[in-house]
């Protein structure tokens, strides 16, 4: 199984200059740099120094320069980085110039919220389908999508050209649906299910566990409130 959860492992498909693998932590920071660069573009800013971009991204200048060296971008001393070029370069490195078609399995509150989120399209992700097993939900409209019956999963995935799936499912059914998604040829899965899923080695699985993230946040909040404890 290829998992993108912590502890970090190499991230398949993310290669930088000379085809070298980019460390997972650097890949995560590249997404932050891209967001900062796109904000600069929206403001009409054409060039940015490493110091300014690092500050906008919440990292040190040395970390930023090291991360960008993985994608072959070094900037020009005294001039900085060309914002539009660097934005495109990072987007290409992250695979965002590809045509990503996303299907959401599970039309509960979370699935509906994800389907209606307007930020996916601007980042290169086209949500093309949403599924559910509840016949009271199948056929309902969520945003511009109509909920498909999960019984038709394979047919709809093929028809829409889906190459990325989000699982917003209960633990009891997540593995069986995940198996069907993999069998249908999808190799990129994001799971919100509260269970560890098993996938083949050639499948990229990323698990989002909000309860775990809250526990980590609580740990740091507690340390911040304890005098003498490093944060």
Tab-separated table of C-alpha atoms in Angstrom:
chain	number	residue	atom	x	y	z
A	1	UNK	CA	0.000	0.000	0.000
A	2	UNK	CA	1.177	3.509	-0.773
A	3	UNK	CA	-0.041	5.836	1.938
A	4	UNK	CA	0.518	9.573	2.158
A	5	UNK	CA	-0.316	9.714	5.860
A	6	UNK	CA	2.271	10.418	8.543
A	7	UNK	CA	4.831	9.124	9.170
A	8	UNK	CA	5.870	10.555	5.802
A	9	UNK	CA	7.073	8.327	3.028
A	10	UNK	CA	8.187	9.108	-0.500
A	11	UNK	CA	5.362	10.532	-2.561
A	12	UNK	CA	4.886	8.616	-5.824
A	13	UNK	CA	4.566	10.763	-8.910
A	14	UNK	CA	6.157	13.885	-7.387
A	15	UNK	CA	9.540	14.265	-9.012
A	16	UNK	CA	11.558	17.396	-9.376
A	17	UNK	CA	14.692	18.486	-11.177
A	18	UNK	CA	16.562	15.599	-12.830
A	19	UNK	CA	13.664	13.300	-11.965
A	20	UNK	CA	14.555	13.134	-8.275
A	21	UNK	CA	11.855	12.349	-5.729
A	22	UNK	CA	10.666	15.369	-3.731
A	23	UNK	CA	10.363	14.802	0.050
A	24	UNK	CA	6.721	14.607	1.212
A	25	UNK	CA	7.103	17.581	3.570
A	26	UNK	CA	8.429	19.687	0.699
A	27	UNK	CA	5.515	18.625	-1.505
A	28	UNK	CA	3.102	19.812	1.193
A	29	UNK	CA	4.889	23.164	1.378
A	30	UNK	CA	4.833	23.536	-2.414
A	31	UNK	CA	1.034	23.658	-2.231
A	32	UNK	CA	1.335	26.554	0.246
A	33	UNK	CA	3.770	28.414	-2.014
A	34	UNK	CA	1.404	27.926	-4.933
A	35	UNK	CA	-1.490	29.412	-2.978
A	36	UNK	CA	0.653	32.399	-1.981
A	37	UNK	CA	1.827	32.896	-5.573
A	38	UNK	CA	-1.731	32.780	-6.896
A	39	UNK	CA	-2.706	35.448	-4.367
A	40	UNK	CA	0.164	37.607	-5.629
A	41	UNK	CA	-0.991	37.073	-9.209
A	42	UNK	CA	-4.488	38.193	-8.255
A	43	UNK	CA	-2.931	41.392	-6.874
A	44	UNK	CA	-1.042	42.008	-10.124
A	45	UNK	CA	2.406	41.411	-8.567
A	46	UNK	CA	4.893	40.127	-11.154
A	47	UNK	CA	8.001	39.445	-9.060
A	48	UNK	CA	8.590	38.408	-5.462
A	49	UNK	CA	11.688	37.965	-3.319
A	50	UNK	CA	12.356	34.703	-1.507
A	51	UNK	CA	12.012	36.578	1.792
A	52	UNK	CA	8.563	37.938	0.912
A	53	UNK	CA	7.314	34.624	-0.451
A	54	UNK	CA	8.666	32.790	2.600
A	55	UNK	CA	6.933	35.229	4.952
A	56	UNK	CA	3.639	34.877	3.060
A	57	UNK	CA	3.979	31.090	3.300
A	58	UNK	CA	4.959	30.942	6.964
A	59	UNK	CA	8.381	29.348	6.427
A	60	UNK	CA	12.009	30.472	6.574
A	61	UNK	CA	13.757	31.783	3.458
A	62	UNK	CA	16.255	28.916	3.584
A	63	UNK	CA	13.455	26.324	3.696
A	64	UNK	CA	11.697	27.962	0.759
A	65	UNK	CA	14.868	28.127	-1.351
A	66	UNK	CA	15.661	24.474	-0.589
A	67	UNK	CA	12.117	23.379	-1.477
A	68	UNK	CA	12.128	25.319	-4.742
A	69	UNK	CA	15.507	23.853	-5.662
A	70	UNK	CA	13.753	20.470	-5.846
A	71	UNK	CA	11.711	21.776	-8.776
A	72	UNK	CA	14.665	23.499	-10.421
A	73	UNK	CA	13.694	27.066	-9.501
A	74	UNK	CA	16.450	29.123	-7.926
A	75	UNK	CA	15.348	32.697	-8.572
A	76	UNK	CA	17.676	35.546	-9.523
A	77	UNK	CA	19.771	37.332	-6.924
A	78	UNK	CA	18.487	40.846	-6.402
A	79	UNK	CA	15.479	40.188	-8.625
A	80	UNK	CA	13.673	37.273	-6.982
A	81	UNK	CA	11.156	35.010	-8.656
A	82	UNK	CA	8.846	35.688	-11.574
A	83	UNK	CA	5.472	34.984	-9.953
A	84	UNK	CA	3.590	33.654	-12.978
A	85	UNK	CA	6.435	31.406	-14.126
A	86	UNK	CA	7.027	29.972	-10.655
A	87	UNK	CA	3.303	29.398	-10.161
A	88	UNK	CA	3.078	27.441	-13.402
A	89	UNK	CA	6.269	25.531	-12.629
A	90	UNK	CA	5.037	24.407	-9.203
A	91	UNK	CA	1.595	23.542	-10.597
A	92	UNK	CA	3.224	21.355	-13.251
A	93	UNK	CA	5.431	19.657	-10.645
A	94	UNK	CA	2.374	18.891	-8.496
A	95	UNK	CA	0.541	17.462	-11.492
A	96	UNK	CA	-2.077	20.209	-11.525
A	97	UNK	CA	-1.730	20.734	-15.252
A	98	UNK	CA	-3.293	17.312	-15.801
A	99	UNK	CA	-7.004	16.779	-16.264
A	100	UNK	CA	-8.174	15.538	-12.845
A	101	UNK	CA	-11.737	14.247	-12.772
A	102	UNK	CA	-12.988	13.576	-9.258
A	103	UNK	CA	-15.886	11.416	-8.056
A	104	UNK	CA	-17.240	11.563	-4.508
A	105	UNK	CA	-18.682	8.396	-2.993
A	106	UNK	CA	-21.072	9.254	-0.185
A	107	UNK	CA	-23.698	11.988	-0.433
A	108	UNK	CA	-24.088	12.644	3.277
A	109	UNK	CA	-23.338	16.014	4.851
A	110	UNK	CA	-19.601	15.772	4.174
A	111	UNK	CA	-19.983	14.491	0.630
A	112	UNK	CA	-22.478	17.224	-0.230
A	113	UNK	CA	-20.242	19.902	1.244
A	114	UNK	CA	-17.291	18.657	-0.797
A	115	UNK	CA	-19.360	18.506	-3.986
A	116	UNK	CA	-20.487	22.097	-3.498
A	117	UNK	CA	-17.042	23.463	-2.680
A	118	UNK	CA	-16.130	26.003	-5.331
A	119	UNK	CA	-12.381	25.908	-4.769
A	120	UNK	CA	-11.726	22.603	-6.529
A	121	UNK	CA	-12.194	23.834	-10.079
A	122	UNK	CA	-9.823	26.774	-9.673
A	123	UNK	CA	-7.150	24.320	-8.523
A	124	UNK	CA	-7.567	21.962	-11.471
A	125	UNK	CA	-10.025	19.424	-10.042
A	126	UNK	CA	-13.303	18.782	-11.853
A	127	UNK	CA	-15.910	17.019	-9.689
A	128	UNK	CA	-17.787	14.901	-12.215
A	129	UNK	CA	-19.909	12.523	-10.110
A	130	UNK	CA	-21.310	11.847	-6.658
A	131	UNK	CA	-22.700	8.499	-5.447
A	132	UNK	CA	-24.842	7.136	-2.646
A	133	UNK	CA	-26.563	3.864	-1.756
A	134	UNK	CA	-29.647	5.436	-0.181
A	135	UNK	CA	-32.456	5.312	-2.730
A	136	UNK	CA	-34.024	8.325	-1.024
A	137	UNK	CA	-30.907	10.283	-1.960
A	138	UNK	CA	-30.167	8.842	-5.411
A	139	UNK	CA	-31.432	11.183	-8.098
A	140	UNK	CA	-31.299	14.286	-5.913
A	141	UNK	CA	-29.276	17.252	-7.111
A	142	UNK	CA	-26.157	18.382	-5.254
A	143	UNK	CA	-24.903	21.576	-6.824
A	144	UNK	CA	-24.950	20.888	-10.545
A	145	UNK	CA	-24.537	17.115	-10.070
A	146	UNK	CA	-27.221	14.465	-9.761
A	147	UNK	CA	-26.538	11.730	-7.204
A	148	UNK	CA	-25.841	8.398	-8.910
A	149	UNK	CA	-26.593	4.973	-7.449
A	150	UNK	CA	-23.417	3.409	-6.051
A	151	UNK	CA	-24.584	0.191	-7.722
A	152	UNK	CA	-23.619	1.899	-10.997
A	153	UNK	CA	-20.207	2.956	-9.677
A	154	UNK	CA	-18.033	1.241	-12.269
A	155	UNK	CA	-20.165	2.342	-15.219
A	156	UNK	CA	-20.225	6.004	-14.158
A	157	UNK	CA	-16.514	6.085	-13.327
A	158	UNK	CA	-15.723	4.825	-16.822
A	159	UNK	CA	-18.209	7.147	-18.552
A	160	UNK	CA	-16.926	10.250	-16.756
A	161	UNK	CA	-13.244	9.352	-17.076
A	162	UNK	CA	-12.782	9.632	-13.316
A	163	UNK	CA	-9.153	9.288	-12.219
A	164	UNK	CA	-9.478	10.381	-8.583
A	165	UNK	CA	-12.045	9.326	-5.967
A	166	UNK	CA	-13.007	10.765	-2.591
A	167	UNK	CA	-14.541	8.338	-0.094
A	168	UNK	CA	-16.903	10.026	2.372
A	169	UNK	CA	-18.270	6.792	3.795
A	170	UNK	CA	-18.930	4.977	7.088
A	171	UNK	CA	-16.215	2.552	8.173
A	172	UNK	CA	-18.413	-0.511	7.618
A	173	UNK	CA	-18.628	-0.091	3.848
A	174	UNK	CA	-15.459	1.853	3.050
A	175	UNK	CA	-13.202	-1.121	2.253
A	176	UNK	CA	-15.667	-2.844	-0.060
A	177	UNK	CA	-16.300	0.363	-1.999
A	178	UNK	CA	-12.572	1.105	-2.071
A	179	UNK	CA	-11.975	-2.345	-3.581
A	180	UNK	CA	-14.499	-1.599	-6.325
A	181	UNK	CA	-12.890	1.772	-7.051
A	182	UNK	CA	-9.468	0.135	-7.380
A	183	UNK	CA	-10.857	-2.654	-9.564
A	184	UNK	CA	-12.349	0.027	-11.809
A	185	UNK	CA	-8.839	1.334	-12.469
A	186	UNK	CA	-8.694	4.418	-10.220
A	187	UNK	CA	-5.252	4.810	-8.643
A	188	UNK	CA	-5.714	7.966	-6.541
A	189	UNK	CA	-8.027	7.847	-3.503
A	190	UNK	CA	-8.721	10.321	-0.727
A	191	UNK	CA	-10.517	8.729	2.211
A	192	UNK	CA	-12.439	10.430	5.008
A	193	UNK	CA	-13.608	7.043	6.321
A	194	UNK	CA	-12.621	6.393	9.974
A	195	UNK	CA	-10.842	3.136	9.150
A	196	UNK	CA	-7.494	2.010	7.722
A	197	UNK	CA	-8.026	0.899	4.139
A	198	UNK	CA	-5.930	-1.682	2.316
A	199	UNK	CA	-4.972	-0.964	-1.289
A	200	UNK	CA	-2.421	-2.404	-3.751
A	201	UNK	CA	1.084	-0.945	-3.923
A	202	UNK	CA	0.341	0.958	-7.121
A	203	UNK	CA	-2.555	2.898	-5.563
A	204	UNK	CA	-1.989	6.261	-3.874
A	205	UNK	CA	-4.170	6.488	-0.779
A	206	UNK	CA	-4.397	9.535	1.453
A	207	UNK	CA	-6.446	9.391	4.626
A	208	UNK	CA	-7.951	12.445	6.283
A	209	UNK	CA	-8.817	11.787	9.928
A	210	UNK	CA	-10.340	14.933	11.413
A	211	UNK	CA	-10.535	13.408	14.909
A	212	UNK	CA	-6.789	12.719	14.859
A	213	UNK	CA	-6.059	16.234	13.637
A	214	UNK	CA	-8.150	17.675	16.476
A	215	UNK	CA	-6.268	15.523	18.984
A	216	UNK	CA	-2.953	16.830	17.650
A	217	UNK	CA	-4.307	20.375	17.833
A	218	UNK	CA	-5.417	19.787	21.421
A	219	UNK	CA	-1.926	18.557	22.305
A	220	UNK	CA	-0.294	21.715	20.964
A	221	UNK	CA	-2.940	23.939	22.568
A	222	UNK	CA	-2.331	22.281	25.935
A	223	UNK	CA	1.442	22.779	25.655
A	224	UNK	CA	0.920	26.427	24.733
A	225	UNK	CA	-1.048	26.906	27.958
A	226	UNK	CA	1.590	25.210	30.118
A	227	UNK	CA	4.327	27.627	31.296
A	228	UNK	CA	7.846	26.565	30.432
A	229	UNK	CA	6.815	24.057	27.747
A	230	UNK	CA	8.303	24.521	24.263
A	231	UNK	CA	5.604	24.890	21.600
